């Protein structure tokens, strides 16, 4: 091999430049330092193609932007799974800081059961729980909107974006509640439901009134299915442990 040629550390392709022409991996990887950490944070929060840009676009034109992401351009918005996890993490931090859920969710005797432990896990891992909830809702949306050509996974992408915004909406109300000591739980639930219904209907076809009704019904059934699945799993675990 020519002395100036080296093998890429990522794909073993022969490289004679600063970057691998096959996979794009840089030949010389910079050390992880403060500058690297700041760059990564800026990359996530950057307005264009970042969290702020994604939130803005999903609040203004959710249906259009998500359709474009699925069918045409997947570089304009933050990746959907990352978006819902980051959004859920933001709510979790705010909720724990202001102790929002302590006044609403009380585990006493039920906490000793598997059902209580499962719901306790959901409270501490909203990012993953929302993805699982999105799976349940996607199944109902696929059923209600079966005339459209979107597959299950494309609908799941829709839910990741929509539920991510939903978590941010709840986060805003959580901050308001934490600062004012006034309960905004009902207001946040209603606002989140209105946005979710509007966004889902816009994604499929916002001009059809029936789509708004199907959207809220499918979303509600999905959440109910998720809750019942958790209860069933908890009860099943307790029964198996007793035997």
PDB file of C-alpha atoms in Angstrom, residues 42-169:
ATOM      1  CA  UNK A  42     -25.540  23.602  19.413  1.00  0.00           C
ATOM      2  CA  UNK A  43     -26.136  20.954  16.755  1.00  0.00           C
ATOM      3  CA  UNK A  44     -29.195  19.665  18.623  1.00  0.00           C
ATOM      4  CA  UNK A  45     -30.614  23.095  19.496  1.00  0.00           C
ATOM      5  CA  UNK A  46     -29.689  24.866  16.253  1.00  0.00           C
ATOM      6  CA  UNK A  47     -32.686  26.695  14.815  1.00  0.00           C
ATOM      7  CA  UNK A  48     -32.314  25.384  11.283  1.00  0.00           C
ATOM      8  CA  UNK A  49     -32.798  21.597  11.193  1.00  0.00           C
ATOM      9  CA  UNK A  50     -32.774  21.518  14.991  1.00  0.00           C
ATOM     10  CA  UNK A  51     -35.143  21.309  17.940  1.00  0.00           C
ATOM     11  CA  UNK A  52     -36.329  24.925  17.716  1.00  0.00           C
ATOM     12  CA  UNK A  53     -36.919  24.732  13.969  1.00  0.00           C
ATOM     13  CA  UNK A  54     -38.727  21.401  14.318  1.00  0.00           C
ATOM     14  CA  UNK A  55     -40.996  22.706  17.081  1.00  0.00           C
ATOM     15  CA  UNK A  56     -41.853  25.819  15.063  1.00  0.00           C
ATOM     16  CA  UNK A  57     -42.705  23.838  11.940  1.00  0.00           C
ATOM     17  CA  UNK A  58     -44.762  21.266  13.839  1.00  0.00           C
ATOM     18  CA  UNK A  59     -46.762  23.970  15.590  1.00  0.00           C
ATOM     19  CA  UNK A  60     -47.536  25.853  12.368  1.00  0.00           C
ATOM     20  CA  UNK A  61     -47.983  23.102   9.762  1.00  0.00           C
ATOM     21  CA  UNK A  62     -47.724  19.688  11.446  1.00  0.00           C
ATOM     22  CA  UNK A  63     -49.475  17.600   8.802  1.00  0.00           C
ATOM     23  CA  UNK A  64     -47.621  19.101   5.851  1.00  0.00           C
ATOM     24  CA  UNK A  65     -44.206  18.970   7.508  1.00  0.00           C
ATOM     25  CA  UNK A  66     -44.574  15.367   8.665  1.00  0.00           C
ATOM     26  CA  UNK A  67     -45.798  14.264   5.229  1.00  0.00           C
ATOM     27  CA  UNK A  68     -42.786  16.001   3.680  1.00  0.00           C
ATOM     28  CA  UNK A  69     -40.470  14.270   6.154  1.00  0.00           C
ATOM     29  CA  UNK A  70     -41.895  10.845   5.316  1.00  0.00           C
ATOM     30  CA  UNK A  71     -42.141  11.172   1.532  1.00  0.00           C
ATOM     31  CA  UNK A  72     -39.612  13.793   0.399  1.00  0.00           C
ATOM     32  CA  UNK A  73     -37.048  15.326   2.761  1.00  0.00           C
ATOM     33  CA  UNK A  74     -35.824  13.763   6.013  1.00  0.00           C
ATOM     34  CA  UNK A  75     -33.103  16.299   6.766  1.00  0.00           C
ATOM     35  CA  UNK A  76     -35.240  19.365   7.633  1.00  0.00           C
ATOM     36  CA  UNK A  77     -36.564  18.077  10.965  1.00  0.00           C
ATOM     37  CA  UNK A  78     -34.968  16.383  13.950  1.00  0.00           C
ATOM     38  CA  UNK A  79     -35.219  12.595  13.769  1.00  0.00           C
ATOM     39  CA  UNK A  80     -38.618  11.604  15.245  1.00  0.00           C
ATOM     40  CA  UNK A  81     -37.417   9.118  17.879  1.00  0.00           C
ATOM     41  CA  UNK A  82     -34.783  11.566  19.139  1.00  0.00           C
ATOM     42  CA  UNK A  83     -37.413  14.324  19.143  1.00  0.00           C
ATOM     43  CA  UNK A  84     -39.908  12.461  21.328  1.00  0.00           C
ATOM     44  CA  UNK A  85     -37.198  11.296  23.749  1.00  0.00           C
ATOM     45  CA  UNK A  86     -35.758  14.817  24.126  1.00  0.00           C
ATOM     46  CA  UNK A  87     -39.257  16.318  24.497  1.00  0.00           C
ATOM     47  CA  UNK A  88     -40.193  13.739  27.122  1.00  0.00           C
ATOM     48  CA  UNK A  89     -36.911  14.344  28.951  1.00  0.00           C
ATOM     49  CA  UNK A  90     -37.647  18.082  29.061  1.00  0.00           C
ATOM     50  CA  UNK A  91     -41.040  17.393  30.665  1.00  0.00           C
ATOM     51  CA  UNK A  92     -39.520  14.901  33.125  1.00  0.00           C
ATOM     52  CA  UNK A  93     -36.928  17.447  34.286  1.00  0.00           C
ATOM     53  CA  UNK A  94     -39.532  20.213  34.647  1.00  0.00           C
ATOM     54  CA  UNK A  95     -41.985  17.894  36.404  1.00  0.00           C
ATOM     55  CA  UNK A  96     -39.389  16.714  38.919  1.00  0.00           C
ATOM     56  CA  UNK A  97     -38.067  20.232  39.510  1.00  0.00           C
ATOM     57  CA  UNK A  98     -41.505  21.670  40.329  1.00  0.00           C
ATOM     58  CA  UNK A  99     -42.812  18.375  41.799  1.00  0.00           C
ATOM     59  CA  UNK A 100     -45.865  18.642  39.539  1.00  0.00           C
ATOM     60  CA  UNK A 101     -47.016  15.037  39.545  1.00  0.00           C
ATOM     61  CA  UNK A 102     -46.796  14.515  43.288  1.00  0.00           C
ATOM     62  CA  UNK A 103     -50.131  16.238  43.722  1.00  0.00           C
ATOM     63  CA  UNK A 104     -51.854  14.088  41.087  1.00  0.00           C
ATOM     64  CA  UNK A 105     -50.262  10.653  41.137  1.00  0.00           C
ATOM     65  CA  UNK A 106     -50.226   8.833  44.446  1.00  0.00           C
ATOM     66  CA  UNK A 107     -48.945   5.290  44.822  1.00  0.00           C
ATOM     67  CA  UNK A 108     -49.710   3.813  48.221  1.00  0.00           C
ATOM     68  CA  UNK A 109     -50.819   0.196  48.421  1.00  0.00           C
ATOM     69  CA  UNK A 110     -50.803  -0.186  44.640  1.00  0.00           C
ATOM     70  CA  UNK A 111     -47.098   0.592  44.578  1.00  0.00           C
ATOM     71  CA  UNK A 112     -46.459  -2.775  46.196  1.00  0.00           C
ATOM     72  CA  UNK A 113     -47.918  -4.552  43.159  1.00  0.00           C
ATOM     73  CA  UNK A 114     -46.393  -5.088  39.727  1.00  0.00           C
ATOM     74  CA  UNK A 115     -49.016  -2.751  38.238  1.00  0.00           C
ATOM     75  CA  UNK A 116     -47.817   0.046  40.511  1.00  0.00           C
ATOM     76  CA  UNK A 117     -44.173  -0.634  39.678  1.00  0.00           C
ATOM     77  CA  UNK A 118     -44.923  -0.598  35.944  1.00  0.00           C
ATOM     78  CA  UNK A 119     -46.741   2.740  36.127  1.00  0.00           C
ATOM     79  CA  UNK A 120     -43.936   4.054  38.322  1.00  0.00           C
ATOM     80  CA  UNK A 121     -41.498   3.078  35.549  1.00  0.00           C
ATOM     81  CA  UNK A 122     -43.661   4.927  33.011  1.00  0.00           C
ATOM     82  CA  UNK A 123     -43.447   8.079  35.154  1.00  0.00           C
ATOM     83  CA  UNK A 124     -39.678   7.905  35.160  1.00  0.00           C
ATOM     84  CA  UNK A 125     -39.223   6.960  31.497  1.00  0.00           C
ATOM     85  CA  UNK A 126     -41.719   9.001  29.481  1.00  0.00           C
ATOM     86  CA  UNK A 127     -39.534   8.923  26.372  1.00  0.00           C
ATOM     87  CA  UNK A 128     -39.638   5.140  25.995  1.00  0.00           C
ATOM     88  CA  UNK A 129     -43.194   4.924  27.361  1.00  0.00           C
ATOM     89  CA  UNK A 130     -44.439   7.414  24.771  1.00  0.00           C
ATOM     90  CA  UNK A 131     -42.923   5.338  21.971  1.00  0.00           C
ATOM     91  CA  UNK A 132     -44.738   2.255  23.298  1.00  0.00           C
ATOM     92  CA  UNK A 133     -47.925   4.286  23.628  1.00  0.00           C
ATOM     93  CA  UNK A 134     -47.384   5.493  20.068  1.00  0.00           C
ATOM     94  CA  UNK A 135     -47.339   1.868  18.909  1.00  0.00           C
ATOM     95  CA  UNK A 136     -50.804   1.304  20.415  1.00  0.00           C
ATOM     96  CA  UNK A 137     -52.194   4.527  18.941  1.00  0.00           C
ATOM     97  CA  UNK A 138     -50.646   3.760  15.541  1.00  0.00           C
ATOM     98  CA  UNK A 139     -52.514   0.459  15.374  1.00  0.00           C
ATOM     99  CA  UNK A 140     -55.834   2.253  15.842  1.00  0.00           C
ATOM    100  CA  UNK A 141     -54.914   5.022  13.403  1.00  0.00           C
ATOM    101  CA  UNK A 142     -53.966   2.425  10.820  1.00  0.00           C
ATOM    102  CA  UNK A 143     -57.410   0.858  11.303  1.00  0.00           C
ATOM    103  CA  UNK A 144     -59.357   4.127  11.181  1.00  0.00           C
ATOM    104  CA  UNK A 145     -57.375   5.536   8.242  1.00  0.00           C
ATOM    105  CA  UNK A 146     -56.857   2.273   6.354  1.00  0.00           C
ATOM    106  CA  UNK A 147     -57.922   3.892   3.052  1.00  0.00           C
ATOM    107  CA  UNK A 148     -54.713   5.920   3.060  1.00  0.00           C
ATOM    108  CA  UNK A 149     -51.459   4.413   1.777  1.00  0.00           C
ATOM    109  CA  UNK A 150     -49.344   5.044   4.896  1.00  0.00           C
ATOM    110  CA  UNK A 151     -47.968   1.944   6.589  1.00  0.00           C
ATOM    111  CA  UNK A 152     -47.767   1.301  10.327  1.00  0.00           C
ATOM    112  CA  UNK A 153     -44.211   2.606  10.713  1.00  0.00           C
ATOM    113  CA  UNK A 154     -44.955   5.841   8.854  1.00  0.00           C
ATOM    114  CA  UNK A 155     -47.902   6.426  11.166  1.00  0.00           C
ATOM    115  CA  UNK A 156     -45.623   5.713  14.129  1.00  0.00           C
ATOM    116  CA  UNK A 157     -43.300   8.469  12.869  1.00  0.00           C
ATOM    117  CA  UNK A 158     -46.323  10.791  12.831  1.00  0.00           C
ATOM    118  CA  UNK A 159     -47.054   9.885  16.459  1.00  0.00           C
ATOM    119  CA  UNK A 160     -43.460  10.490  17.544  1.00  0.00           C
ATOM    120  CA  UNK A 161     -43.607  14.052  16.238  1.00  0.00           C
ATOM    121  CA  UNK A 162     -47.129  14.774  17.490  1.00  0.00           C
ATOM    122  CA  UNK A 163     -46.616  13.268  20.942  1.00  0.00           C
ATOM    123  CA  UNK A 164     -43.288  15.078  21.230  1.00  0.00           C
ATOM    124  CA  UNK A 165     -45.051  18.408  20.759  1.00  0.00           C
ATOM    125  CA  UNK A 166     -47.701  17.203  23.211  1.00  0.00           C
ATOM    126  CA  UNK A 167     -45.018  16.711  25.868  1.00  0.00           C
ATOM    127  CA  UNK A 168     -43.683  20.221  25.231  1.00  0.00           C
ATOM    128  CA  UNK A 169     -47.197  21.661  25.564  1.00  0.00           C
TER     129      UNK A 169
END
